Amino acid sequence: MASGKITKRTIDALIANGAEGFLWDDGIKGFGAKITRSGAVSYILQFRMGGRESTTRRYTIGPHGSPWTPVTAREEASRLLLLIAQGIDPVEADKQRRREAVDLAFAHYADLFQNACASGSWNRLVERSLRLYVKPVLGSKPLPKIRRFDVVAVFDRMPVHQVANRRNVFAVLRRLFRWAVSRGDIERSPMEGMETPPPVKARDRWLSATF
């Protein structure tokens, strides 16, 4: 399909004429509209990461309609081209965002870690520590975006007098982040450099009733 200015008028005309194929915008390189026989239109951006020897990649901006119109899709294509110029592949970045939103969401990842733990008292400790103290604070925050202050917030929410609980939660979280590092899901643990809570004194004990 020939190139031309992608506007509402040209898109409406292509749909009305039952056109099929691609319309490439003559103003923004790689910006196009894909039209199917059924009249469905989606906006796309075709690009290369590198020189002409690089493989051509195609990113789908979205289907025609709210919020994607010729105007908003054009703006998005311009934004993506700036990222590409900086060496950021929007296809891979989109995959990473989806992975972080689902697979690496802390609550989901915590369940994976618990399932990987051996059954018995340690598994029960992991489940209770995460359920009572950690998940309510970290929620579904993506694992790679968790910072030390997020971890500190977990302990700030815990009762100060629960010395044993604090040490156990610390041990569970430290092992969880080390496990994530070993799997390549994060580069470094946000707990690096954090001091272990003070040891339990003779009069302190695990408050199992809180579970």
Coordinates of N, CA and C in Angstrom, one line a residue:
M1 N 0.9 -1.2 0.0 CA 0.0 0.0 0.0 C 0.9 1.2 0.0
A2 N 0.5 2.3 -0.7 CA 1.3 3.5 -0.9 C 1.4 4.2 0.4
S3 N 2.4 5.1 0.5 CA 2.6 6.0 1.7 C 1.7 7.2 1.5
G4 N 1.5 7.9 2.6 CA 0.7 9.1 2.6 C 0.6 9.6 4.0
K5 N -0.1 10.7 4.2 CA -0.3 11.3 5.5 C -1.4 10.5 6.2
I6 N -1.0 10.0 7.4 CA -2.0 9.2 8.2 C -2.9 10.2 9.0
T7 N -4.1 10.4 8.6 CA -5.1 11.3 9.2 C -6.4 10.5 9.4
K8 N -7.3 11.1 10.2 CA -8.6 10.5 10.4 C -9.3 10.4 9.0
R9 N -9.1 11.4 8.2 CA -9.8 11.3 6.9 C -9.3 10.1 6.0
T10 N -7.9 9.9 6.0 CA -7.4 8.8 5.2 C -7.8 7.5 5.8
I11 N -7.8 7.4 7.1 CA -8.1 6.1 7.8 C -9.6 5.8 7.5
D12 N -10.5 6.8 7.7 CA -11.9 6.6 7.4 C -12.1 6.1 6.0
A13 N -11.4 6.7 5.0 CA -11.5 6.4 3.6 C -11.1 5.0 3.3
L14 N -10.0 4.5 3.9 CA -9.5 3.2 3.8 C -10.5 2.2 4.3
I15 N -11.1 2.5 5.5 CA -12.1 1.6 6.0 C -13.3 1.5 5.1
A16 N -13.8 2.6 4.7 CA -15.0 2.7 3.8 C -14.8 1.9 2.5
N17 N -13.5 2.0 2.0 CA -13.3 1.3 0.7 C -12.9 -0.1 0.8
G18 N -12.9 -0.6 2.0 CA -12.5 -2.1 2.3 C -11.1 -2.4 1.9
A19 N -10.2 -1.4 2.1 CA -8.8 -1.6 1.8 C -8.2 -2.6 2.7
E20 N -7.0 -3.2 2.3 CA -6.3 -4.1 3.1 C -4.8 -4.0 2.9
G21 N -4.1 -3.9 4.0 CA -2.6 -3.8 3.8 C -2.1 -2.8 4.8
F22 N -1.0 -2.0 4.3 CA -0.4 -1.0 5.2 C -0.4 0.3 4.5
L23 N -0.5 1.3 5.4 CA -0.4 2.7 4.9 C 0.8 3.3 5.7
W24 N 1.9 3.7 5.1 CA 3.0 4.2 5.8 C 3.0 5.7 5.7
D25 N 3.2 6.3 6.9 CA 3.1 7.8 7.0 C 4.3 8.4 6.3
D26 N 4.1 9.5 5.5 CA 5.2 10.1 4.8 C 5.9 11.2 5.6
G27 N 5.5 11.3 6.9 CA 6.1 12.3 7.8 C 7.0 11.7 8.8
I28 N 6.6 10.6 9.4 CA 7.4 10.0 10.5 C 7.8 8.6 9.9
K29 N 9.1 8.4 9.8 CA 9.6 7.2 9.3 C 9.3 6.0 10.1
G30 N 8.7 5.0 9.5 CA 8.3 3.7 10.2 C 7.0 3.7 10.8
F31 N 6.3 4.9 10.9 CA 5.0 4.9 11.4 C 4.0 4.5 10.4
G32 N 3.1 3.6 10.8 CA 2.1 3.1 9.8 C 0.8 2.7 10.4
A33 N -0.1 2.4 9.5 CA -1.4 1.8 9.9 C -1.6 0.5 9.1
K34 N -2.0 -0.5 9.9 CA -2.3 -1.8 9.3 C -3.8 -1.9 9.2
I35 N -4.3 -2.2 8.0 CA -5.8 -2.4 7.8 C -6.1 -3.8 7.3
T36 N -7.0 -4.4 8.0 CA -7.4 -5.8 7.6 C -8.7 -5.8 6.8
R37 N -9.0 -6.9 6.2 CA -10.1 -7.0 5.3 C -11.4 -6.7 6.0
S38 N -11.4 -7.0 7.3 CA -12.7 -6.7 8.1 C -12.8 -5.3 8.5
G39 N -11.8 -4.5 8.2 CA -11.9 -3.0 8.5 C -11.2 -2.6 9.8
A40 N -10.6 -3.6 10.5 CA -9.9 -3.3 11.7 C -8.6 -2.6 11.4
V41 N -8.3 -1.5 12.1 CA -7.1 -0.7 11.9 C -6.2 -0.7 13.2
S42 N -4.9 -0.9 13.0 CA -4.0 -0.8 14.2 C -2.8 0.1 13.7
Y43 N -2.3 0.8 14.7 CA -1.2 1.7 14.4 C 0.1 1.0 14.8
I44 N 1.1 1.1 14.0 CA 2.4 0.3 14.2 C 3.6 1.2 14.0
L45 N 4.7 0.8 14.5 CA 6.0 1.4 14.2 C 7.0 0.4 13.8
Q46 N 7.6 0.6 12.7 CA 8.6 -0.4 12.2 C 10.0 0.3 12.3
F47 N 10.9 -0.4 12.8 CA 12.2 0.2 13.1 C 13.3 -0.9 13.1
R48 N 14.6 -0.3 13.2 CA 15.7 -1.2 13.4 C 16.5 -0.7 14.6
M49 N 17.1 -1.6 15.3 CA 18.0 -1.3 16.4 C 19.4 -1.4 15.9
G50 N 19.9 -0.3 15.4 CA 21.3 -0.4 14.8 C 21.2 0.0 13.3
G51 N 22.2 -0.4 12.6 CA 22.3 -0.1 11.1 C 21.4 -0.9 10.3
R52 N 21.6 -0.8 8.9 CA 20.8 -1.4 8.0 C 20.9 -2.9 8.0
E53 N 22.0 -3.4 8.6 CA 22.2 -4.9 8.8 C 21.3 -5.5 9.8
S54 N 20.8 -4.6 10.7 CA 19.9 -5.1 11.8 C 18.6 -5.6 11.3
T55 N 18.0 -6.5 12.0 CA 16.7 -7.0 11.7 C 15.6 -6.0 11.9
T56 N 14.7 -5.9 11.0 CA 13.5 -4.9 11.1 C 12.6 -5.5 12.2
R57 N 12.2 -4.6 13.1 CA 11.3 -5.0 14.1 C 10.0 -4.2 14.0
R58 N 8.9 -4.7 14.5 CA 7.6 -4.0 14.4 C 6.9 -4.0 15.8
Y59 N 6.5 -2.8 16.2 CA 5.9 -2.6 17.5 C 4.5 -2.1 17.2
T60 N 3.5 -2.8 17.8 CA 2.1 -2.4 17.7 C 1.8 -1.3 18.8
I61 N 1.4 -0.2 18.3 CA 1.1 0.9 19.2 C -0.3 0.6 19.8
G62 N -1.3 0.3 19.0 CA -2.6 -0.1 19.5 C -3.6 0.0 18.4
P63 N -4.9 -0.4 18.7 CA -5.9 -0.4 17.7 C -6.5 1.0 17.5
H64 N -7.0 1.3 16.3 CA -7.7 2.5 16.1 C -8.9 2.7 16.9
G65 N -9.1 3.8 17.6 CA -10.1 4.1 18.5 C -9.5 4.6 19.8
S66 N -10.3 4.9 20.8 CA -9.8 5.5 22.0 C -8.9 4.5 22.7
P67 N -7.7 4.9 23.1 CA -7.1 6.2 23.0 C -6.3 6.5 21.8
W68 N -6.3 5.5 20.9 CA -5.4 5.7 19.7 C -6.1 6.2 18.5
T69 N -5.8 7.4 18.2 CA -6.3 8.1 16.9 C -5.0 8.4 16.1
P70 N -5.2 8.9 14.9 CA -4.0 9.2 14.1 C -3.1 10.2 14.8
V71 N -3.7 11.1 15.6 CA -2.9 12.2 16.3 C -2.2 11.5 17.5
T72 N -2.9 10.8 18.4 CA -2.2 10.2 19.5 C -1.2 9.1 19.2
A73 N -1.5 8.4 18.1 CA -0.6 7.3 17.7 C 0.6 7.9 17.1
R74 N 0.5 9.1 16.4 CA 1.6 9.8 15.8 C 2.6 10.3 17.0
E75 N 1.9 10.8 18.0 CA 2.7 11.3 19.2 C 3.5 10.1 19.8
E76 N 2.8 9.0 19.9 CA 3.4 7.8 20.5 C 4.6 7.3 19.7
A77 N 4.4 7.3 18.4 CA 5.5 6.9 17.5 C 6.7 7.8 17.6
S78 N 6.5 9.1 17.8 CA 7.6 10.0 18.0 C 8.3 9.8 19.3
R79 N 7.5 9.5 20.3 CA 8.1 9.2 21.6 C 9.0 7.9 21.5
L80 N 8.4 6.9 20.9 CA 9.2 5.6 20.7 C 10.4 5.8 19.9
L81 N 10.4 6.6 18.9 CA 11.6 6.8 18.1 C 12.7 7.5 18.9
L82 N 12.3 8.3 19.9 CA 13.3 8.9 20.8 C 14.0 7.9 21.6
L83 N 13.2 6.9 22.1 CA 13.7 5.8 22.9 C 14.7 5.0 22.1
I84 N 14.3 4.7 20.8 CA 15.1 3.9 19.9 C 16.4 4.6 19.7
A85 N 16.4 5.9 19.5 CA 17.6 6.6 19.3 C 18.6 6.5 20.5
Q86 N 18.0 6.3 21.7 CA 18.8 6.1 22.9 C 19.2 4.7 23.1
G87 N 18.9 3.8 22.2 CA 19.2 2.4 22.3 C 18.3 1.5 23.0
I88 N 17.1 2.0 23.3 CA 16.1 1.3 24.0 C 15.1 0.7 23.0
D89 N 15.0 -0.7 23.1 CA 14.1 -1.4 22.2 C 12.7 -1.4 22.8
P90 N 11.7 -0.7 22.2 CA 10.4 -0.7 22.8 C 9.7 -2.0 22.9
V91 N 10.0 -3.0 22.0 CA 9.4 -4.3 22.1 C 9.9 -5.0 23.3
E92 N 11.2 -5.0 23.6 CA 11.8 -5.6 24.8 C 11.3 -4.9 26.0
A93 N 11.3 -3.6 26.0 CA 10.9 -2.8 27.1 C 9.4 -3.2 27.5
D94 N 8.6 -3.4 26.5 CA 7.2 -3.7 26.7 C 7.1 -5.1 27.4
K95 N 7.9 -6.0 26.9 CA 7.9 -7.4 27.4 C 8.3 -7.3 28.9
Q96 N 9.3 -6.5 29.2 CA 9.8 -6.4 30.6 C 8.8 -5.8 31.5
R97 N 8.0 -4.8 31.0 CA 7.0 -4.2 31.8 C 5.9 -5.2 32.1
R98 N 5.5 -6.0 31.1 CA 4.5 -7.1 31.4 C 5.0 -8.1 32.3
R99 N 6.3 -8.5 32.2 CA 6.8 -9.5 33.1 C 6.9 -8.9 34.6
E100 N 7.3 -7.7 34.7 CA 7.3 -7.1 36.0 C 5.9 -7.0 36.6
A101 N 4.9 -6.7 35.8 CA 3.6 -6.5 36.3 C 2.9 -7.9 36.8
V102 N 3.4 -9.0 36.2 CA 2.8 -10.3 36.6 C 3.8 -11.2 37.3
D103 N 4.8 -11.7 36.5 CA 5.7 -12.7 37.1 C 6.6 -12.1 38.2
L104 N 7.0 -10.9 38.1 CA 7.9 -10.3 39.1 C 7.2 -9.4 40.2
A105 N 5.9 -9.4 40.1 CA 5.1 -8.7 41.2 C 5.4 -9.4 42.5
F106 N 5.7 -8.6 43.6 CA 6.3 -9.2 44.8 C 5.3 -10.3 45.3
A107 N 4.0 -10.0 45.4 CA 3.1 -11.0 46.0 C 3.2 -12.3 45.3
H108 N 3.2 -12.3 44.0 CA 3.3 -13.5 43.2 C 4.7 -14.2 43.3
Y109 N 5.7 -13.4 43.3 CA 7.1 -13.9 43.5 C 7.3 -14.6 44.8
A110 N 6.7 -13.9 45.9 CA 6.8 -14.5 47.2 C 6.2 -15.9 47.3
D111 N 5.1 -16.1 46.6 CA 4.4 -17.4 46.5 C 5.3 -18.4 45.9
L112 N 6.0 -18.0 44.8 CA 7.0 -18.9 44.1 C 8.1 -19.3 45.1
F113 N 8.6 -18.3 45.8 CA 9.7 -18.6 46.7 C 9.2 -19.6 47.8
Q114 N 8.0 -19.3 48.3 CA 7.5 -20.2 49.4 C 7.4 -21.7 48.9
N115 N 6.9 -21.8 47.7 CA 6.7 -23.1 47.1 C 8.0 -23.8 46.8
A116 N 9.1 -23.0 46.6 CA 10.4 -23.6 46.4 C 11.1 -24.0 47.7
C117 N 10.5 -23.6 48.8 CA 11.1 -23.9 50.1 C 10.7 -25.3 50.6
A118 N 11.6 -25.9 51.2 CA 11.4 -27.3 51.7 C 10.2 -27.2 52.7
S119 N 9.4 -28.3 52.7 CA 8.2 -28.3 53.6 C 8.7 -28.4 55.0
G120 N 7.8 -28.2 55.9 CA 8.2 -28.2 57.4 C 8.1 -26.9 58.0
S121 N 8.9 -26.7 59.1 CA 8.8 -25.5 59.9 C 9.3 -24.3 59.1
W122 N 10.3 -24.5 58.3 CA 10.8 -23.3 57.5 C 9.8 -22.8 56.6
N123 N 9.1 -23.7 55.9 CA 8.1 -23.3 54.9 C 7.0 -22.6 55.6
R124 N 6.6 -23.1 56.8 CA 5.5 -22.4 57.6 C 5.9 -21.0 58.0
L125 N 7.2 -20.9 58.4 CA 7.7 -19.6 58.8 C 7.7 -18.6 57.7
V126 N 8.1 -19.1 56.5 CA 8.1 -18.3 55.3 C 6.7 -17.8 55.0
E127 N 5.8 -18.7 54.9 CA 4.4 -18.3 54.6 C 3.8 -17.3 55.6
R128 N 4.0 -17.5 56.9 CA 3.5 -16.6 57.9 C 4.2 -15.3 57.9
S129 N 5.5 -15.3 57.7 CA 6.2 -14.0 57.7 C 5.8 -13.1 56.5
L130 N 5.7 -13.8 55.4 CA 5.3 -13.0 54.2 C 3.9 -12.5 54.2
R131 N 3.0 -13.4 54.7 CA 1.6 -13.1 54.7 C 1.3 -12.0 55.7
L132 N 1.9 -12.0 56.9 CA 1.5 -11.1 58.0 C 2.3 -9.8 57.9
Y133 N 3.5 -9.8 57.5 CA 4.4 -8.6 57.6 C 4.9 -8.0 56.3
V134 N 5.1 -8.9 55.3 CA 5.7 -8.4 54.1 C 4.7 -8.0 53.0
K135 N 3.9 -8.9 52.6 CA 2.9 -8.6 51.5 C 2.0 -7.4 51.8
P136 N 1.6 -7.2 53.0 CA 0.8 -6.0 53.2 C 1.5 -4.7 52.9
V137 N 2.9 -4.7 52.9 CA 3.7 -3.5 52.7 C 4.1 -3.4 51.2
L138 N 4.7 -4.5 50.7 CA 5.2 -4.5 49.4 C 4.2 -4.8 48.3
G139 N 3.1 -5.5 48.7 CA 2.1 -5.8 47.8 C 2.5 -6.4 46.4
S140 N 2.1 -5.7 45.3 CA 2.5 -6.2 44.0 C 3.6 -5.4 43.3
K141 N 4.4 -4.7 44.2 CA 5.4 -3.9 43.6 C 6.4 -4.8 42.9
P142 N 6.8 -4.4 41.6 CA 7.8 -5.3 40.9 C 9.1 -5.5 41.6
L143 N 9.5 -6.7 41.7 CA 10.7 -7.1 42.4 C 11.9 -6.2 42.1
P144 N 12.2 -5.9 40.8 CA 13.4 -5.1 40.4 C 13.3 -3.7 40.9
K145 N 12.1 -3.2 41.3 CA 11.9 -1.8 41.7 C 11.9 -1.7 43.2
I146 N 12.0 -2.8 43.9 CA 12.1 -2.7 45.4 C 13.4 -2.2 45.8
R147 N 13.4 -1.2 46.7 CA 14.7 -0.6 47.2 C 14.8 -0.8 48.7
R148 N 15.9 -0.4 49.2 CA 16.1 -0.7 50.7 C 15.1 0.0 51.5
F149 N 14.7 1.2 51.1 CA 13.7 1.9 51.9 C 12.3 1.2 51.9
D150 N 12.0 0.4 50.9 CA 10.8 -0.4 50.9 C 10.9 -1.5 51.9
V151 N 12.1 -2.1 52.0 CA 12.3 -3.2 53.0 C 12.3 -2.6 54.4
V152 N 12.9 -1.4 54.6 CA 12.9 -0.8 55.9 C 11.4 -0.5 56.3
A153 N 10.6 -0.2 55.4 CA 9.2 0.1 55.7 C 8.5 -1.1 56.3
V154 N 8.9 -2.3 55.8 CA 8.4 -3.6 56.4 C 8.6 -3.6 57.9
F155 N 9.9 -3.4 58.3 CA 10.2 -3.5 59.7 C 9.7 -2.3 60.5
D156 N 9.5 -1.1 59.9 CA 8.9 0.0 60.6 C 7.5 -0.3 60.9
R157 N 6.9 -1.1 60.2 CA 5.5 -1.5 60.5 C 5.3 -2.5 61.5
M158 N 6.4 -3.2 61.9 CA 6.3 -4.3 62.8 C 6.5 -3.8 64.2
P159 N 5.8 -4.4 65.2 CA 5.9 -4.0 66.6 C 7.3 -4.1 67.1
V160 N 7.9 -3.1 67.7 CA 9.3 -3.1 68.1 C 9.5 -4.2 69.1
H161 N 8.6 -4.5 69.9 CA 8.8 -5.6 71.0 C 8.9 -7.0 70.4
Q162 N 8.5 -7.2 69.2 CA 8.5 -8.5 68.6 C 9.9 -8.8 68.0
V163 N 10.9 -8.9 68.9 CA 12.3 -9.1 68.5 C 12.5 -10.3 67.6
A164 N 11.9 -11.4 68.1 CA 12.1 -12.7 67.4 C 11.4 -12.7 66.0
N165 N 10.2 -12.1 66.0 CA 9.5 -12.0 64.7 C 10.4 -11.2 63.7
R166 N 10.9 -10.1 64.1 CA 11.7 -9.2 63.3 C 12.9 -9.9 62.7
R167 N 13.6 -10.7 63.5 CA 14.7 -11.5 63.0 C 14.3 -12.6 62.0
N168 N 13.2 -13.2 62.3 CA 12.7 -14.2 61.4 C 12.3 -13.6 60.0
V169 N 11.6 -12.5 60.1 CA 11.2 -11.9 58.8 C 12.4 -11.4 58.1
F170 N 13.4 -10.9 58.8 CA 14.7 -10.5 58.1 C 15.3 -11.7 57.4
A171 N 15.3 -12.8 58.1 CA 16.0 -14.0 57.5 C 15.2 -14.5 56.3
V172 N 13.9 -14.4 56.3 CA 13.1 -14.8 55.2 C 13.3 -13.9 54.0
L173 N 13.2 -12.6 54.2 CA 13.4 -11.7 53.1 C 14.8 -11.8 52.5
R174 N 15.8 -11.9 53.4 CA 17.2 -12.0 52.9 C 17.4 -13.2 52.0
R175 N 16.8 -14.3 52.4 CA 16.9 -15.5 51.6 C 16.1 -15.4 50.3
L176 N 14.9 -14.7 50.3 CA 14.1 -14.5 49.1 C 14.9 -13.7 48.1
F177 N 15.5 -12.6 48.5 CA 16.2 -11.8 47.6 C 17.4 -12.5 47.0
R178 N 18.1 -13.2 47.9 CA 19.3 -14.0 47.4 C 18.8 -15.0 46.4
W179 N 17.7 -15.6 46.6 CA 17.1 -16.6 45.6 C 16.8 -15.9 44.3
A180 N 16.3 -14.7 44.4 CA 16.0 -13.9 43.2 C 17.2 -13.6 42.4
V181 N 18.3 -13.2 43.1 CA 19.6 -12.9 42.5 C 20.1 -14.2 41.8
S182 N 20.0 -15.3 42.5 CA 20.6 -16.6 41.9 C 19.8 -17.0 40.6
R183 N 18.6 -16.6 40.5 CA 17.7 -16.9 39.4 C 17.9 -15.9 38.2
G184 N 18.6 -14.8 38.5 CA 18.8 -13.8 37.5 C 17.6 -12.8 37.4
D185 N 16.7 -12.8 38.4 CA 15.5 -12.0 38.3 C 15.8 -10.6 38.8
I186 N 16.8 -10.4 39.6 CA 17.3 -9.1 40.0 C 18.8 -9.2 40.0
E187 N 19.5 -8.0 39.9 CA 21.0 -8.0 39.9 C 21.5 -8.0 41.3
R188 N 20.9 -7.3 42.2 CA 21.4 -7.2 43.6 C 20.3 -7.2 44.5
S189 N 20.6 -7.7 45.7 CA 19.5 -7.7 46.8 C 19.4 -6.3 47.4
P190 N 18.2 -5.8 47.6 CA 18.1 -4.5 48.2 C 18.5 -4.5 49.7
M191 N 18.7 -5.7 50.2 CA 19.1 -5.8 51.6 C 20.6 -5.8 51.8
E192 N 21.4 -5.6 50.8 CA 22.8 -5.6 50.9 C 23.2 -4.5 51.9
G193 N 24.0 -4.8 52.9 CA 24.5 -3.7 53.8 C 23.5 -3.5 55.0
M194 N 22.4 -4.2 55.0 CA 21.5 -4.0 56.1 C 21.9 -4.9 57.3
E195 N 21.8 -4.3 58.5 CA 22.3 -5.0 59.7 C 21.1 -5.9 60.1
T196 N 21.5 -7.1 60.6 CA 20.5 -8.1 61.1 C 20.0 -7.5 62.4
P197 N 18.7 -7.6 62.7 CA 18.1 -7.2 63.9 C 18.8 -7.8 65.1
P198 N 18.8 -7.1 66.3 CA 19.5 -7.7 67.4 C 19.0 -9.0 67.8
P199 N 19.9 -9.8 68.5 CA 19.5 -11.2 68.9 C 18.4 -11.2 69.9
V200 N 17.7 -12.3 70.0 CA 16.6 -12.5 70.9 C 17.2 -12.7 72.3
K201 N 16.7 -11.9 73.3 CA 17.1 -12.1 74.7 C 16.4 -13.2 75.3
A202 N 16.8 -13.6 76.4 CA 16.2 -14.8 77.1 C 14.8 -14.7 77.4
R203 N 14.3 -13.4 77.7 CA 12.9 -13.2 78.0 C 12.0 -13.1 76.8
D204 N 12.6 -13.0 75.6 CA 11.8 -12.9 74.4 C 11.6 -14.2 73.8
R205 N 10.5 -14.4 73.1 CA 10.1 -15.6 72.5 C 9.3 -15.4 71.3
W206 N 9.2 -16.4 70.4 CA 8.3 -16.3 69.2 C 6.9 -16.2 69.6
L207 N 6.2 -15.1 69.2 CA 4.8 -14.9 69.5 C 3.9 -15.6 68.5
S208 N 3.8 -16.9 68.7 CA 3.1 -17.7 67.7 C 1.6 -17.4 67.7
A209 N 1.1 -16.8 68.8 CA -0.3 -16.4 68.9 C -0.7 -15.4 67.8
T210 N 0.3 -14.6 67.4 CA 0.0 -13.6 66.4 C -0.3 -14.2 65.0
F211 N 0.0 -15.4 64.8 CA -0.3 -16.1 63.6 C -1.7 -16.7 63.6

